[in-house]
Short mmCIF file of C-alpha atoms in Angstrom, two decimals:
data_model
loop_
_atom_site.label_atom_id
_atom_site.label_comp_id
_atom_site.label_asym_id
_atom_site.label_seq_id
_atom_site.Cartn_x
_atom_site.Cartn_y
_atom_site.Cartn_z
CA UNK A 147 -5.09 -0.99 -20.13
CA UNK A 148 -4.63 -2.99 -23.34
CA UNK A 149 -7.23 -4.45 -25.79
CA UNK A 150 -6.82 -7.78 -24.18
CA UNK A 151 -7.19 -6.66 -20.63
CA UNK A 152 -9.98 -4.68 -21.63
CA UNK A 153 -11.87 -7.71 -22.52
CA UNK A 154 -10.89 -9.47 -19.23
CA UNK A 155 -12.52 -6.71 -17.87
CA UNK A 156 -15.68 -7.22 -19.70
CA UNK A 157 -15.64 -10.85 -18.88
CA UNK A 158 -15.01 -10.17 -15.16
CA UNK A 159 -18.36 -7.80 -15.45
CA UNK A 160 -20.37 -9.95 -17.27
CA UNK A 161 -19.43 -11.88 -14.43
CA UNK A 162 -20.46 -9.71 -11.85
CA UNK A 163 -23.84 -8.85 -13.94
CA UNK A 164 -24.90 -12.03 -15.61
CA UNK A 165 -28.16 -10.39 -16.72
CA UNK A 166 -26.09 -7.11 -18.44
CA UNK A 167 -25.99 -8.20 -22.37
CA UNK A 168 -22.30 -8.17 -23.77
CA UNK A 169 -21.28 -9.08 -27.31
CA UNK A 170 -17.97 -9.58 -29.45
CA UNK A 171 -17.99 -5.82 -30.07
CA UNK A 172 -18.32 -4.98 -26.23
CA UNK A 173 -14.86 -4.61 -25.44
CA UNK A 174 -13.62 -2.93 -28.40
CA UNK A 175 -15.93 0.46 -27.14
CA UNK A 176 -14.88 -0.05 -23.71
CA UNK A 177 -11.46 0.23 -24.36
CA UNK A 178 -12.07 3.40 -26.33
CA UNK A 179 -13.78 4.67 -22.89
CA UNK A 180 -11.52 3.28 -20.48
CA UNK A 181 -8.11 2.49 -22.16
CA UNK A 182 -6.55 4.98 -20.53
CA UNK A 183 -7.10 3.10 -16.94
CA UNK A 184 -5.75 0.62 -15.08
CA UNK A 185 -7.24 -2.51 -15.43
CA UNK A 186 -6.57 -3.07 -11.46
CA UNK A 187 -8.61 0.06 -10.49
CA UNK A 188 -11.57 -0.77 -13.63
CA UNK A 189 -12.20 -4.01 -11.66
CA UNK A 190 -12.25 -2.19 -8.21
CA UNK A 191 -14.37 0.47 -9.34
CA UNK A 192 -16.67 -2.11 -11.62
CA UNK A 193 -16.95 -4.11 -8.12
CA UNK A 194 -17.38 -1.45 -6.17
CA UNK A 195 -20.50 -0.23 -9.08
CA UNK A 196 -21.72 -3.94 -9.10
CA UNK A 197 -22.49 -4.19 -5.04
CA UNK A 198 -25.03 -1.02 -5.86
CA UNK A 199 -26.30 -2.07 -8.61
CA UNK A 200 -27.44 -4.67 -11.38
CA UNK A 201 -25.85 -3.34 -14.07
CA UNK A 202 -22.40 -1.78 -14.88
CA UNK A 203 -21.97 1.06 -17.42
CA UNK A 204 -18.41 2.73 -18.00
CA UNK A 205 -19.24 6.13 -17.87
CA UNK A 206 -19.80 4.87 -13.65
CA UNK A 207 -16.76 2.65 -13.93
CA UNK A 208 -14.77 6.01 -14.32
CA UNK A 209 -16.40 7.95 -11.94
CA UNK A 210 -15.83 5.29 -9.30
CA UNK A 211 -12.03 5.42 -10.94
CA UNK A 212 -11.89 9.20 -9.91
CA UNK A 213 -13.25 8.39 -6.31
CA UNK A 214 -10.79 5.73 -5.67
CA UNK A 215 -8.04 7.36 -6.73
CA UNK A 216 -8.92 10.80 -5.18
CA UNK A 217 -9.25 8.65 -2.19
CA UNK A 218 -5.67 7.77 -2.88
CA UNK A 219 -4.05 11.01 -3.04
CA UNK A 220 -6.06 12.23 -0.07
CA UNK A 221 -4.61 9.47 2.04
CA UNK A 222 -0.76 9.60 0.52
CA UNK A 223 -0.92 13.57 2.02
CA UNK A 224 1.16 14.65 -1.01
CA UNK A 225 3.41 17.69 0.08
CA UNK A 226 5.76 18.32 -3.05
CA UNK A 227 9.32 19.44 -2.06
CA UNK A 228 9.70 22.00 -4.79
CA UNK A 229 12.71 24.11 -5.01
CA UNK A 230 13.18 27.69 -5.74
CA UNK A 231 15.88 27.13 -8.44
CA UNK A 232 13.15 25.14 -10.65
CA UNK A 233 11.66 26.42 -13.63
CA UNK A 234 7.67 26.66 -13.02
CA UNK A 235 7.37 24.22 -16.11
CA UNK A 236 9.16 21.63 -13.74
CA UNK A 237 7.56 22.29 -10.44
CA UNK A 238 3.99 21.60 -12.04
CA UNK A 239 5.26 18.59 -14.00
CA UNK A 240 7.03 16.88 -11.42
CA UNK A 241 3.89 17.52 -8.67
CA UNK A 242 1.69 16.39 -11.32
CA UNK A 243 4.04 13.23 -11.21
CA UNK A 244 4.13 12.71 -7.42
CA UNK A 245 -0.14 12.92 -7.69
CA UNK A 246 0.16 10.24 -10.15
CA UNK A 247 1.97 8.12 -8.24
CA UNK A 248 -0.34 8.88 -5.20
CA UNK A 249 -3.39 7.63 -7.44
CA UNK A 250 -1.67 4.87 -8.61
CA UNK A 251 -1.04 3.85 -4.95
CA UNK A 252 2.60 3.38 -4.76
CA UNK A 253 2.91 6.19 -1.92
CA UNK A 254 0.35 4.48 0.17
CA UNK A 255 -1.37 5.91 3.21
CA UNK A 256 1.05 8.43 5.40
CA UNK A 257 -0.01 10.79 7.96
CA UNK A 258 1.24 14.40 7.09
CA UNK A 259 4.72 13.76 9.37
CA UNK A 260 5.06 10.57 7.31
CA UNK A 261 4.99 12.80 4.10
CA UNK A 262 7.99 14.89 4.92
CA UNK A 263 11.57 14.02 5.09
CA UNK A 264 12.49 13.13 8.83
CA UNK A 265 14.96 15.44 8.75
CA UNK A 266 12.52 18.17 8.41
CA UNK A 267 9.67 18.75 10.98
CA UNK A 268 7.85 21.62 10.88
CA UNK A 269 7.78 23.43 14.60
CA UNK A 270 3.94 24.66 13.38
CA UNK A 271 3.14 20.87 12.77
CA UNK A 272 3.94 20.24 16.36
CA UNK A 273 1.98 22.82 17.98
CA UNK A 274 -1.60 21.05 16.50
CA UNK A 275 -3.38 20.43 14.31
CA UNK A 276 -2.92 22.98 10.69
CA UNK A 277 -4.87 23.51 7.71
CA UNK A 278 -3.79 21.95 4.52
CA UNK A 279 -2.36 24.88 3.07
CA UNK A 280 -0.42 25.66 5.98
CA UNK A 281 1.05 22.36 5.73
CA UNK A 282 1.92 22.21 1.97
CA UNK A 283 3.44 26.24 2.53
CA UNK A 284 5.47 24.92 5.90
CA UNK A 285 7.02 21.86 3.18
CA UNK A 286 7.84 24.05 0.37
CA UNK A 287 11.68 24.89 -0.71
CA UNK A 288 13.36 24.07 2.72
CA UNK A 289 15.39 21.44 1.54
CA UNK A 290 16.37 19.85 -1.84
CA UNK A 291 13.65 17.79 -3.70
CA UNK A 292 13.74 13.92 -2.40
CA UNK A 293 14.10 10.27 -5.04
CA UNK A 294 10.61 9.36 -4.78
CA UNK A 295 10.37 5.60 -6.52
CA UNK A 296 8.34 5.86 -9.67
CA UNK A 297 8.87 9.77 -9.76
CA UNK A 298 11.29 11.18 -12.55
CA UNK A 299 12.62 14.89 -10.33
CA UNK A 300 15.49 15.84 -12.37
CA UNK A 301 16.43 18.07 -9.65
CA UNK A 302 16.40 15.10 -6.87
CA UNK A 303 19.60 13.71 -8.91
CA UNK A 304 23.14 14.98 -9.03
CA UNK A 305 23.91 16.14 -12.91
CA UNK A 306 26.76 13.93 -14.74
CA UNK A 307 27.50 16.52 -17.04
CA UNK A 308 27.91 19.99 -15.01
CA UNK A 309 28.41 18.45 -11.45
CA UNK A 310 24.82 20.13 -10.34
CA UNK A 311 24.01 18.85 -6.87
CA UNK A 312 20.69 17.74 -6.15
CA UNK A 313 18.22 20.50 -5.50
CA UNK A 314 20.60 22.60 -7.27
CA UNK A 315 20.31 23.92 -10.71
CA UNK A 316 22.31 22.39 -13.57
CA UNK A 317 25.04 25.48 -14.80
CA UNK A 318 27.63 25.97 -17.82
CA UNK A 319 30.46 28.32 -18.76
CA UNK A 320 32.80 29.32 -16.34
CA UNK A 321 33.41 27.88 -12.86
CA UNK A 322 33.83 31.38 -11.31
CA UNK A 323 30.93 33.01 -13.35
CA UNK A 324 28.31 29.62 -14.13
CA UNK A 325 25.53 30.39 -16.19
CA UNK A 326 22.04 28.69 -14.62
CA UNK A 327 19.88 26.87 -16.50
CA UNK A 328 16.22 26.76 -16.55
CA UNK A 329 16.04 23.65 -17.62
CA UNK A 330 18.12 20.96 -16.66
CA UNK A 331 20.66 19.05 -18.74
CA UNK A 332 19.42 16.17 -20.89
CA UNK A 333 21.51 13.85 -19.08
CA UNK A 334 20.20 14.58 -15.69
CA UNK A 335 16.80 13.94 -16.55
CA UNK A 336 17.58 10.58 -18.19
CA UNK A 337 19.26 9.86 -14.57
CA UNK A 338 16.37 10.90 -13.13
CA UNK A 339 13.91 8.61 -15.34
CA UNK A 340 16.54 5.72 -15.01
CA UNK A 341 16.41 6.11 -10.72
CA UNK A 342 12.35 6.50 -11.10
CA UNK A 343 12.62 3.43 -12.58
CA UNK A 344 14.71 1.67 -10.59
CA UNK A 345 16.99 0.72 -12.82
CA UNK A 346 20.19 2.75 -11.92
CA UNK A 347 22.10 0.12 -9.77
CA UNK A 348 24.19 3.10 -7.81
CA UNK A 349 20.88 4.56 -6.85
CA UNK A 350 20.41 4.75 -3.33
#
């Protein structure tokens, strides 16, 4: 959050605990605490602190943070679609993505069949009820990585400069002998950050 939500959040406290003591320099150390959060989820989690409580500190205005958005990604069932091809560098980076955008709450709640493409259904998923692991090993590299909005997966876009389609690894040199990459082109994952955020207009 900014310096200037950070003091709306101060004032919406001080709100919620009229006897807590705030002054001018208040919100300048609780933005160096809680800067780094959403003001949305600091005035869930000061709420949530407030019903149990008389007074608010941040240090239990980021644990409550934590809960809610563990909560989160524990509801959003996040199964990432990784892909053999990708470098490991990737496949961490772009899960670590999709669990950010599961805390944030833009996947919302989905049951695990929700999670997966509907293309792809698992025969073990319907024959009951699975661990977790089993799940997330039954959704791994069976088909290419999905556009998930607000995700940047280089390898869920098609590459403009080598053709690479998606879920496949970007290439150079010869057509009859291409070279893979490891990483993919710089193009493709400015495609990829343009689609995450929507702003790519043949996107679909």
């Amino acid at each position: 959050m900014t310096p200037q939500e950070t003091v709306q959040l101060a004032r919406y406290v001080k709100a919620l605990c009229p006897q807590q003591r705030f002054d001018e320099y208040t919100p300048n150390a609780w933005h160096d605490l809680l800067g780094r959060y959403q003001l949305t989820d600091a005035r869930q989690a000061a709420a949530a602190v407030a019903s149990r409580q008389a007074f608010v500190a941040p240090s239990e205005i980021i644990t409550e943070i934590r809960r809610i958005r563990a909560a989160r990604i524990e509801a959003a069932n996040v199964l990432y679609d990784g892909d053999p091809t990708e470098s490991p560098i990737d496949s961490v980076t772009n899960r670590r993505e999709l669990l950010r955008a599961a805390g944030d709450g833009r996947l919302g709640t989905r049951t695990t069949q929700q999670a997966l493409p509907t293309d792809r259904r698992p025969l073990e998923l319907e024959a009951g009820p699975l661990g977790r692991l089993q799940m997330a090993l039954a959704a791994i590299g069976t088909t290419p990585p999905r556009a998930i909005p607000g995700v940047a997966n280089a390898l869920a876009v098609p590459c403009p400069k080598c053709k690479a389609h998606p879920g496949r690894p970007c290439t150079s040199g010869r057509s009859d002998k291409p070279r893979r990459h490891a990483d993919p082109h710089p193009s493709r994952t400015d495609l990829a950050r343009t689609r995450a955020a929507g702003l790519d207009q043949d996107a679909s």
